[in-house]
PDB file of C-alpha atoms in Angstrom:
ATOM      1  CA  MET A   1       0.000   0.000   0.000  1.00  0.00           C
ATOM      2  CA  SER A   2       1.349   3.406  -0.956  1.00  0.00           C
ATOM      3  CA  SER A   3       1.919   5.977   1.761  1.00  0.00           C
ATOM      4  CA  LEU A   4      -0.813   8.615   2.149  1.00  0.00           C
ATOM      5  CA  PRO A   5      -0.186  12.388   2.153  1.00  0.00           C
ATOM      6  CA  SER A   6      -0.366  14.088   5.522  1.00  0.00           C
ATOM      7  CA  CYS A   7      -2.017  17.327   6.689  1.00  0.00           C
ATOM      8  CA  GLY A   8       0.238  20.318   7.120  1.00  0.00           C
ATOM      9  CA  VAL A   9      -1.383  21.299  10.445  1.00  0.00           C
ATOM     10  CA  CYS A  10      -2.066  18.100  12.409  1.00  0.00           C
ATOM     11  CA  THR A  11       0.403  15.980  10.405  1.00  0.00           C
ATOM     12  CA  ASN A  12      -2.117  13.126  10.329  1.00  0.00           C
ATOM     13  CA  ALA A  13      -2.571  11.111   7.160  1.00  0.00           C
ATOM     14  CA  ILE A  14      -5.279  12.317   4.840  1.00  0.00           C
ATOM     15  CA  HIS A  15      -7.882   9.647   4.023  1.00  0.00           C
ATOM     16  CA  PRO A  16     -10.534  10.020   1.328  1.00  0.00           C
ATOM     17  CA  ILE A  17     -13.253   8.797   3.728  1.00  0.00           C
ATOM     18  CA  ASP A  18     -12.123   9.224   7.327  1.00  0.00           C
ATOM     19  CA  ARG A  19     -10.200  12.489   6.920  1.00  0.00           C
ATOM     20  CA  PRO A  20     -10.925  13.995   3.456  1.00  0.00           C
ATOM     21  CA  ALA A  21      -8.661  16.703   2.038  1.00  0.00           C
ATOM     22  CA  LYS A  22      -9.719  20.288   1.309  1.00  0.00           C
ATOM     23  CA  HIS A  23      -7.854  23.080  -0.470  1.00  0.00           C
ATOM     24  CA  ILE A  24      -8.232  26.781   0.131  1.00  0.00           C
ATOM     25  CA  VAL A  25      -8.015  29.779  -2.252  1.00  0.00           C
ATOM     26  CA  CYS A  26      -4.233  30.024  -2.008  1.00  0.00           C
ATOM     27  CA  GLY A  27      -3.895  26.391  -3.182  1.00  0.00           C
ATOM     28  CA  HIS A  28      -2.647  24.743   0.019  1.00  0.00           C
ATOM     29  CA  VAL A  29      -4.237  21.449   1.086  1.00  0.00           C
ATOM     30  CA  PHE A  30      -5.218  20.459   4.627  1.00  0.00           C
ATOM     31  CA  CYS A  31      -7.551  17.922   6.202  1.00  0.00           C
ATOM     32  CA  SER A  32     -11.188  18.876   6.663  1.00  0.00           C
ATOM     33  CA  GLU A  33     -10.972  18.942  10.474  1.00  0.00           C
ATOM     34  CA  CYS A  34      -8.078  21.429  10.492  1.00  0.00           C
ATOM     35  CA  ILE A  35      -9.789  23.638   7.891  1.00  0.00           C
ATOM     36  CA  PHE A  36     -12.945  23.697  10.050  1.00  0.00           C
ATOM     37  CA  GLN A  37     -10.948  24.654  13.135  1.00  0.00           C
ATOM     38  CA  LEU A  38      -9.094  27.453  11.249  1.00  0.00           C
ATOM     39  CA  VAL A  39     -12.383  28.945  10.010  1.00  0.00           C
ATOM     40  CA  ILE A  40     -13.935  28.811  13.501  1.00  0.00           C
ATOM     41  CA  GLU A  41     -10.914  30.553  15.036  1.00  0.00           C
ATOM     42  CA  GLY A  42     -10.809  33.175  12.188  1.00  0.00           C
ATOM     43  CA  LYS A  43      -7.242  32.362  11.259  1.00  0.00           C
ATOM     44  CA  SER A  44      -5.551  32.661   7.869  1.00  0.00           C
ATOM     45  CA  CYS A  45      -3.482  30.107   5.954  1.00  0.00           C
ATOM     46  CA  PRO A  46      -0.964  28.455   8.303  1.00  0.00           C
ATOM     47  CA  TYR A  47       1.727  28.868   5.624  1.00  0.00           C
ATOM     48  CA  LYS A  48       1.396  32.688   5.949  1.00  0.00           C
ATOM     49  CA  CYS A  49       0.384  33.468   2.383  1.00  0.00           C
ATOM     50  CA  ARG A  50       0.513  37.009   1.055  1.00  0.00           C
ATOM     51  CA  SER A  51      -3.193  37.741   1.418  1.00  0.00           C
ATOM     52  CA  GLY A  52      -3.264  37.077   5.194  1.00  0.00           C
ATOM     53  CA  ALA A  53      -7.088  37.198   5.101  1.00  0.00           C
ATOM     54  CA  PRO A  54      -9.008  35.048   7.604  1.00  0.00           C
ATOM     55  CA  LEU A  55     -10.455  31.860   6.143  1.00  0.00           C
ATOM     56  CA  ARG A  56     -14.173  31.373   5.528  1.00  0.00           C
ATOM     57  CA  PHE A  57     -16.162  28.233   4.806  1.00  0.00           C
ATOM     58  CA  ARG A  58     -16.685  29.267   1.214  1.00  0.00           C
ATOM     59  CA  ASP A  59     -12.918  29.451   0.726  1.00  0.00           C
ATOM     60  CA  ALA A  60     -12.522  25.678   1.335  1.00  0.00           C
ATOM     61  CA  ARG A  61     -13.115  23.225  -1.489  1.00  0.00           C
ATOM     62  CA  THR A  62     -13.081  19.439  -1.304  1.00  0.00           C
ATOM     63  CA  LEU A  63     -10.150  17.878  -3.095  1.00  0.00           C
ATOM     64  CA  PRO A  64     -11.280  14.529  -4.566  1.00  0.00           C
ATOM     65  CA  PHE A  65      -8.703  11.769  -4.778  1.00  0.00           C
ATOM     66  CA  SER A  66      -8.688   7.997  -4.654  1.00  0.00           C
ATOM     67  CA  ILE A  67      -6.328   5.425  -3.217  1.00  0.00           C
ATOM     68  CA  VAL A  68      -5.468   2.399  -5.340  1.00  0.00           C
ATOM     69  CA  SER A  69      -3.674  -0.506  -3.790  1.00  0.00           C
ATOM     70  CA  THR A  70      -0.751  -1.773  -5.844  1.00  0.00           C
ATOM     71  CA  SER A  71       1.753  -4.564  -5.550  1.00  0.00           C
ATOM     72  CA  GLU A  72       5.461  -4.090  -5.109  1.00  0.00           C
ATOM     73  CA  SER A  73       6.237  -5.306  -8.642  1.00  0.00           C
ATOM     74  CA  GLU A  74       3.742  -2.818 -10.056  1.00  0.00           C
ATOM     75  CA  ASP A  75       5.408  -0.072  -8.073  1.00  0.00           C
ATOM     76  CA  TYR A  76       8.800  -1.099  -9.447  1.00  0.00           C
ATOM     77  CA  THR A  77       7.428  -1.171 -12.990  1.00  0.00           C
ATOM     78  CA  ALA A  78       5.948   2.298 -12.537  1.00  0.00           C
ATOM     79  CA  VAL A  79       9.141   3.625 -11.066  1.00  0.00           C
ATOM     80  CA  LEU A  80      11.171   2.033 -13.882  1.00  0.00           C
ATOM     81  CA  GLY A  81       8.893   3.632 -16.457  1.00  0.00           C
ATOM     82  CA  VAL A  82       9.385   6.988 -14.805  1.00  0.00           C
ATOM     83  CA  ILE A  83      13.157   6.462 -14.729  1.00  0.00           C
ATOM     84  CA  GLN A  84      13.197   5.485 -18.410  1.00  0.00           C
ATOM     85  CA  ALA A  85      11.093   8.498 -19.319  1.00  0.00           C
ATOM     86  CA  VAL A  86      13.382  10.771 -17.346  1.00  0.00           C
ATOM     87  CA  SER A  87      16.460   9.155 -18.949  1.00  0.00           C
ATOM     88  CA  LEU A  88      15.005   9.591 -22.432  1.00  0.00           C
ATOM     89  CA  GLN A  89      14.194  13.178 -21.621  1.00  0.00           C
ATOM     90  CA  ARG A  90      17.747  13.699 -20.393  1.00  0.00           C
ATOM     91  CA  GLN A  91      19.121  12.162 -23.624  1.00  0.00           C
ATOM     92  CA  ASN A  92      16.927  14.455 -25.675  1.00  0.00           C
ATOM     93  CA  LEU A  93      18.040  17.414 -23.614  1.00  0.00           C
ATOM     94  CA  GLN A  94      21.687  16.377 -24.001  1.00  0.00           C
ATOM     95  CA  GLN A  95      21.308  16.035 -27.773  1.00  0.00           C
ATOM     96  CA  LEU A  96      19.594  19.403 -27.891  1.00  0.00           C
ATOM     97  CA  ALA A  97      22.400  20.857 -25.787  1.00  0.00           C
ATOM     98  CA  ASP A  98      25.026  19.351 -28.138  1.00  0.00           C
ATOM     99  CA  ASN A  99      23.230  20.725 -31.186  1.00  0.00           C
ATOM    100  CA  ASN A 100      22.927  24.095 -29.528  1.00  0.00           C
ATOM    101  CA  SER A 101      26.615  23.935 -28.596  1.00  0.00           C
ATOM    102  CA  LYS A 102      27.543  23.321 -32.246  1.00  0.00           C
ATOM    103  CA  ARG A 103      25.314  26.159 -33.354  1.00  0.00           C
ATOM    104  CA  ILE A 104      26.784  28.368 -30.656  1.00  0.00           C
ATOM    105  CA  LYS A 105      30.310  27.531 -31.849  1.00  0.00           C
ATOM    106  CA  THR A 106      29.335  28.274 -35.466  1.00  0.00           C
ATOM    107  CA  LEU A 107      27.693  31.540 -34.462  1.00  0.00           C
ATOM    108  CA  SER A 108      30.699  32.409 -32.311  1.00  0.00           C
ATOM    109  CA  ALA A 109      33.047  31.851 -35.272  1.00  0.00           C
ATOM    110  CA  ARG A 110      30.816  33.989 -37.496  1.00  0.00           C
ATOM    111  CA  ILE A 111      30.665  36.686 -34.849  1.00  0.00           C
ATOM    112  CA  THR A 112      34.463  36.597 -34.577  1.00  0.00           C
ATOM    113  CA  ASN A 113      34.820  36.969 -38.356  1.00  0.00           C
ATOM    114  CA  GLN A 114      32.280  39.771 -38.430  1.00  0.00           C
ATOM    115  CA  THR A 115      34.017  41.489 -35.528  1.00  0.00           C
ATOM    116  CA  SER A 116      37.350  41.258 -37.345  1.00  0.00           C
ATOM    117  CA  SER A 117      35.768  42.624 -40.527  1.00  0.00           C
ATOM    118  CA  LEU A 118      34.154  45.435 -38.571  1.00  0.00           C
ATOM    119  CA  SER A 119      37.485  46.233 -36.933  1.00  0.00           C
ATOM    120  CA  ARG A 120      39.194  46.479 -40.334  1.00  0.00           C
ATOM    121  CA  PHE A 121      36.314  48.528 -41.672  1.00  0.00           C
ATOM    122  CA  ALA A 122      36.485  50.809 -38.628  1.00  0.00           C
ATOM    123  CA  ALA A 123      40.229  51.293 -39.181  1.00  0.00           C
ATOM    124  CA  SER A 124      39.628  52.094 -42.863  1.00  0.00           C
ATOM    125  CA  THR A 125      36.832  54.455 -41.903  1.00  0.00           C
ATOM    126  CA  ARG A 126      39.034  56.262 -39.379  1.00  0.00           C
ATOM    127  CA  LYS A 127      41.796  56.591 -41.976  1.00  0.00           C
ATOM    128  CA  ALA A 128      39.351  57.860 -44.605  1.00  0.00           C
ATOM    129  CA  THR A 129      37.927  60.316 -42.088  1.00  0.00           C
ATOM    130  CA  ALA A 130      41.411  61.590 -41.246  1.00  0.00           C
ATOM    131  CA  ASN A 131      42.221  61.979 -44.965  1.00  0.00           C
ATOM    132  CA  GLN A 132      38.948  63.800 -45.492  1.00  0.00           C
ATOM    133  CA  LYS A 133      39.673  66.178 -42.620  1.00  0.00           C
ATOM    134  CA  GLU A 134      43.145  66.838 -44.024  1.00  0.00           C
ATOM    135  CA  ALA A 135      41.696  67.444 -47.501  1.00  0.00           C
ATOM    136  CA  LEU A 136      39.115  69.823 -46.030  1.00  0.00           C
ATOM    137  CA  GLN A 137      41.862  71.708 -44.225  1.00  0.00           C
ATOM    138  CA  ARG A 138      43.889  71.992 -47.442  1.00  0.00           C
ATOM    139  CA  LEU A 139      40.769  73.076 -49.290  1.00  0.00           C
ATOM    140  CA  GLY A 140      40.103  75.711 -46.652  1.00  0.00           C
ATOM    141  CA  GLY A 141      43.660  77.034 -47.040  1.00  0.00           C
ATOM    142  CA  THR A 142      43.305  77.017 -50.831  1.00  0.00           C
ATOM    143  CA  GLU A 143      40.019  78.904 -50.595  1.00  0.00           C
ATOM    144  CA  GLY A 144      41.673  81.479 -48.350  1.00  0.00           C
ATOM    145  CA  ARG A 145      44.550  81.970 -50.785  1.00  0.00           C
ATOM    146  CA  LEU A 146      42.102  82.123 -53.691  1.00  0.00           C
ATOM    147  CA  SER A 147      40.124  84.828 -51.908  1.00  0.00           C
ATOM    148  CA  GLN A 148      43.333  86.789 -51.329  1.00  0.00           C
ATOM    149  CA  GLU A 149      44.310  86.448 -55.000  1.00  0.00           C
ATOM    150  CA  ILE A 150      40.831  87.567 -56.077  1.00  0.00           C
ATOM    151  CA  GLU A 151      41.057  90.632 -53.847  1.00  0.00           C
ATOM    152  CA  ARG A 152      44.545  91.339 -55.184  1.00  0.00           C
ATOM    153  CA  GLU A 153      43.288  90.994 -58.763  1.00  0.00           C
ATOM    154  CA  LYS A 154      40.433  93.390 -58.003  1.00  0.00           C
ATOM    155  CA  THR A 155      42.936  95.882 -56.601  1.00  0.00           C
ATOM    156  CA  LEU A 156      45.176  95.534 -59.667  1.00  0.00           C
ATOM    157  CA  LEU A 157      42.200  95.964 -62.004  1.00  0.00           C
ATOM    158  CA  ALA A 158      41.160  99.094 -60.132  1.00  0.00           C
ATOM    159  CA  GLU A 159      44.707 100.461 -60.323  1.00  0.00           C
ATOM    160  CA  LEU A 160      44.860  99.582 -64.042  1.00  0.00           C
ATOM    161  CA  ALA A 161      41.563 101.351 -64.687  1.00  0.00           C
ATOM    162  CA  ALA A 162      42.815 104.406 -62.814  1.00  0.00           C
ATOM    163  CA  ALA A 163      46.093 104.319 -64.772  1.00  0.00           C
ATOM    164  CA  GLN A 164      44.207 104.037 -68.076  1.00  0.00           C
ATOM    165  CA  HIS A 165      42.032 106.968 -67.062  1.00  0.00           C
ATOM    166  CA  ARG A 166      45.085 109.052 -66.191  1.00  0.00           C
ATOM    167  CA  LEU A 167      46.718 107.998 -69.480  1.00  0.00           C
ATOM    168  CA  SER A 168      43.641 109.059 -71.427  1.00  0.00           C
ATOM    169  CA  GLN A 169      43.627 112.378 -69.625  1.00  0.00           C
ATOM    170  CA  ALA A 170      47.351 112.804 -70.335  1.00  0.00           C
ATOM    171  CA  LYS A 171      46.842 111.995 -74.038  1.00  0.00           C
ATOM    172  CA  ALA A 172      43.988 114.446 -74.245  1.00  0.00           C
ATOM    173  CA  SER A 173      46.035 117.124 -72.483  1.00  0.00           C
ATOM    174  CA  LEU A 174      49.029 116.426 -74.739  1.00  0.00           C
ATOM    175  CA  SER A 175      46.926 116.593 -77.885  1.00  0.00           C
ATOM    176  CA  LYS A 176      45.349 119.823 -76.715  1.00  0.00           C
ATOM    177  CA  ALA A 177      48.753 121.255 -75.817  1.00  0.00           C
ATOM    178  CA  ARG A 178      50.167 120.318 -79.220  1.00  0.00           C
ATOM    179  CA  SER A 179      47.270 121.943 -81.027  1.00  0.00           C
ATOM    180  CA  SER A 180      47.599 125.069 -78.907  1.00  0.00           C
ATOM    181  CA  ASN A 181      51.367 125.219 -79.480  1.00  0.00           C
ATOM    182  CA  ILE A 182      50.925 124.878 -83.251  1.00  0.00           C
ATOM    183  CA  LEU A 183      48.410 127.694 -83.318  1.00  0.00           C
ATOM    184  CA  ARG A 184      50.572 129.945 -81.185  1.00  0.00           C
ATOM    185  CA  GLY A 185      53.555 129.063 -83.360  1.00  0.00           C
ATOM    186  CA  LEU A 186      51.743 130.053 -86.511  1.00  0.00           C
ATOM    187  CA  GLU A 187      50.543 133.307 -84.959  1.00  0.00           C
ATOM    188  CA  ALA A 188      54.028 134.065 -83.668  1.00  0.00           C
ATOM    189  CA  ALA A 189      55.500 133.399 -87.113  1.00  0.00           C
ATOM    190  CA  GLY A 190      53.115 135.925 -88.559  1.00  0.00           C
ATOM    191  CA  LYS A 191      53.908 138.568 -85.951  1.00  0.00           C
ATOM    192  CA  GLY A 192      57.676 137.993 -85.784  1.00  0.00           C
ATOM    193  CA  ILE A 193      57.658 137.050 -82.133  1.00  0.00           C
ATOM    194  CA  PRO A 194      60.605 134.930 -80.960  1.00  0.00           C
ATOM    195  CA  LEU A 195      59.575 131.318 -80.707  1.00  0.00           C
ATOM    196  CA  THR A 196      60.680 128.383 -78.732  1.00  0.00           C
ATOM    197  CA  PRO A 197      62.825 125.854 -80.575  1.00  0.00           C
ATOM    198  CA  GLY A 198      59.824 123.616 -81.237  1.00  0.00           C
ATOM    199  CA  LEU A 199      57.650 126.447 -82.379  1.00  0.00           C
ATOM    200  CA  ASP A 200      60.570 127.905 -84.367  1.00  0.00           C
ATOM    201  CA  ILE A 201      60.809 124.697 -86.354  1.00  0.00           C
ATOM    202  CA  LEU A 202      57.092 124.791 -87.023  1.00  0.00           C
ATOM    203  CA  ALA A 203      57.325 128.458 -88.065  1.00  0.00           C
ATOM    204  CA  ASP A 204      60.270 127.754 -90.395  1.00  0.00           C
ATOM    205  CA  ALA A 205      58.376 124.917 -91.944  1.00  0.00           C
ATOM    206  CA  ALA A 206      55.365 127.148 -92.406  1.00  0.00           C
ATOM    207  CA  SER A 207      57.434 130.026 -93.904  1.00  0.00           C
ATOM    208  CA  VAL A 208      59.293 127.678 -96.237  1.00  0.00           C
ATOM    209  CA  LEU A 209      56.023 126.236 -97.371  1.00  0.00           C
ATOM    210  CA  CYS A 210      54.547 129.717 -97.896  1.00  0.00           C
ATOM    211  CA  GLY A 211      57.704 130.978 -99.715  1.00  0.00           C
ATOM    212  CA  LYS A 212      57.753 127.988-102.028  1.00  0.00           C
ATOM    213  CA  ARG A 213      54.167 128.538-102.949  1.00  0.00           C
ATOM    214  CA  LYS A 214      54.900 132.273-103.601  1.00  0.00           C
ATOM    215  CA  ARG A 215      57.907 131.520-105.792  1.00  0.00           C
ATOM    216  CA  ASP A 216      55.964 128.992-107.725  1.00  0.00           C
ATOM    217  CA  HIS A 217      53.265 131.554-108.265  1.00  0.00           C
ATOM    218  CA  THR A 218      55.771 134.276-109.311  1.00  0.00           C
ATOM    219  CA  SER A 219      57.517 131.922-111.716  1.00  0.00           C
ATOM    220  CA  LEU A 220      54.288 131.087-113.341  1.00  0.00           C
ATOM    221  CA  SER A 221      53.425 134.796-113.591  1.00  0.00           C
ATOM    222  CA  GLU A 222      56.792 135.683-115.211  1.00  0.00           C
ATOM    223  CA  HIS A 223      56.646 132.987-117.808  1.00  0.00           C
ATOM    224  CA  TYR A 224      53.071 133.556-118.625  1.00  0.00           C
ATOM    225  CA  ASP A 225      52.511 135.599-121.851  1.00  0.00           C
ATOM    226  CA  PRO A 226      48.980 136.446-122.655  1.00  0.00           C
ATOM    227  CA  ARG A 227      49.822 137.163-126.262  1.00  0.00           C
ATOM    228  CA  PRO A 228      49.339 134.385-128.736  1.00  0.00           C
ATOM    229  CA  THR A 229      52.437 132.655-129.915  1.00  0.00           C
ATOM    230  CA  ARG A 230      53.594 133.646-133.331  1.00  0.00           C
ATOM    231  CA  ARG A 231      54.670 131.040-135.772  1.00  0.00           C
ATOM    232  CA  ARG A 232      58.062 131.571-137.346  1.00  0.00           C
ATOM    233  CA  ARG A 233      58.293 131.596-141.038  1.00  0.00           C
ATOM    234  CA  ILE A 234      60.412 128.984-142.566  1.00  0.00           C
ATOM    235  CA  ALA A 235      62.875 130.451-145.054  1.00  0.00           C
TER     236      ALA A 235
END
């Protein structure tokens, strides 16, 4: 005969007829006599559950169970079946653990490879970032020098424009001065006023030109005979 469970309060064996079992709302099981006594005294679960509320008759429910008499060989067979089931379960768990271990090793190797690849990629990225920063710094310096050269070119263009303007003014003044000097030279030549060397040359040129024209006119006047030319008789 199998051993019967005992009550947690009186420690007597629970019997389906003489001492039936009852369970309360927290799930603990006691004999019916102890449950009745706890309700009468207004006590809570003897195992000090979290609720701590006093027990009532409606909180107790009968727990049906039956007792089957078995032989010793049947008990051994049942125990052996349980042992075999547990052993098979352990084998399955061991196989599952081995498979998981292989998968874990494979995943670990892949993670190691990926970590190595990421490390190389991170190194390449850091190097590329450093090169980019250096290129940006050089570009910034180049832009600064370019801005300086542009400002210098603007200054030179402004100076060139001013120089061209002054040159144009100088040419205009020179042309005006030459025209004025020529006119004064001609007037001075007519009045007999002493001239500067430049104006003297212009006056001489003007007098020579005027004298040549006068001589040419006089020569033509002297050689001109208004009378008709007589033909000589041939003897």
